[in-house]
């Protein structure tokens, strides 16, 4: 037990990594950790407390029916950022517009956070892993003023930090501040996230591909060629890969971080921009993937290079082990 390192201890130890560190970012990461513990508690009892289960009735900006747990998680994170005093504004999948916090403390804060409070919510009722994804930027607007939409529409390479929480067989928080990727597992007996996966590296290759193959005939023909390559005996492994698609991006991405693999959600004839959102799904996971030695692309360009134009804009996503992403991209037909 003596080598137990809690998230809080780790963040404080690493504070020196940030030039002119004055603790704000550390406090934001801790605010995220506390909110994640609350969401984990609610997720773990989702099957029991019917006031959570079932559609909230409202639909979010994506036109998707909001599951009550989505809304609960969204409110949990917004409360943590509003009360934490280090964030001047947020953008979330569950909110049509961004939110600029109006207190004097918040208006003087330096950071904005973009997040998907509970990705994979369609899995809530079937008890499959779901996740939170977050991305932190320095504001571009002047301190002392309300946050602006421009603060939210920053290119992915300007992220200060990014991470995800996976509510799976255990609850894990994985994040980067641009100096590698580290994973923490929640120990419910002490209520602390503990360092369990130091310096995570995504294997250069793997044997698992994750894609909704129901889309195979309405996306780039090169993707069908790639899945056939994966399923053949003539591929780089001399044996078929395994298809593993959970339908929960964070769960599929985390498995690929550990075992190697690729996740593909392409543009299709019905969704010409793809399905996943650039700001609070693709950018944070792309930052983590690259920090761990992986790749993240739309098929045409690096995810992190895209200049956002809309809060909820969607992009195609090829993300995972370097060699697998490169192979998939090499087969695309334009
Ligand atoms: P489909 C969940 O809604 C999500 O955003 C990702 O977590 C997941 O990988 C994907 O969409 C599933 O989409 O179209 O395959 O059901």
PDB file of C-alpha atoms in Angstrom, residues 40-54 68-69 124-127:
ATOM      1  CA  UNK A  40     -19.706   6.884 -10.989  1.00  0.00           C
ATOM      2  CA  UNK A  41     -21.885   6.538  -7.891  1.00  0.00           C
ATOM      3  CA  UNK A  42     -25.017   7.367  -9.944  1.00  0.00           C
ATOM      4  CA  UNK A  43     -24.013   5.093 -12.841  1.00  0.00           C
ATOM      5  CA  UNK A  44     -23.420   2.200 -10.447  1.00  0.00           C
ATOM      6  CA  UNK A  45     -26.992   2.472  -9.146  1.00  0.00           C
ATOM      7  CA  UNK A  46     -28.651   3.360 -12.472  1.00  0.00           C
ATOM      8  CA  UNK A  47     -30.482   0.039 -12.559  1.00  0.00           C
ATOM      9  CA  UNK A  48     -31.895   0.613  -9.090  1.00  0.00           C
ATOM     10  CA  UNK A  49     -33.080   4.161  -9.009  1.00  0.00           C
ATOM     11  CA  UNK A  50     -35.784   4.508 -11.621  1.00  0.00           C
ATOM     12  CA  UNK A  51     -35.804   8.294 -11.262  1.00  0.00           C
ATOM     13  CA  UNK A  52     -32.548   8.119 -13.255  1.00  0.00           C
ATOM     14  CA  UNK A  53     -33.409   5.472 -15.823  1.00  0.00           C
ATOM     15  CA  UNK A  54     -35.374   6.126 -18.903  1.00  0.00           C
ATOM     16  CA  UNK A  68     -31.823  11.259 -17.342  1.00  0.00           C
ATOM     17  CA  UNK A  69     -28.324  10.119 -16.364  1.00  0.00           C
ATOM     18  CA  UNK A 124     -27.103   2.936 -19.856  1.00  0.00           C
ATOM     19  CA  UNK A 125     -30.217   0.761 -19.836  1.00  0.00           C
ATOM     20  CA  UNK A 126     -28.286  -2.333 -20.957  1.00  0.00           C
ATOM     21  CA  UNK A 127     -25.563  -1.944 -18.349  1.00  0.00           C
TER      22      UNK A 127
END
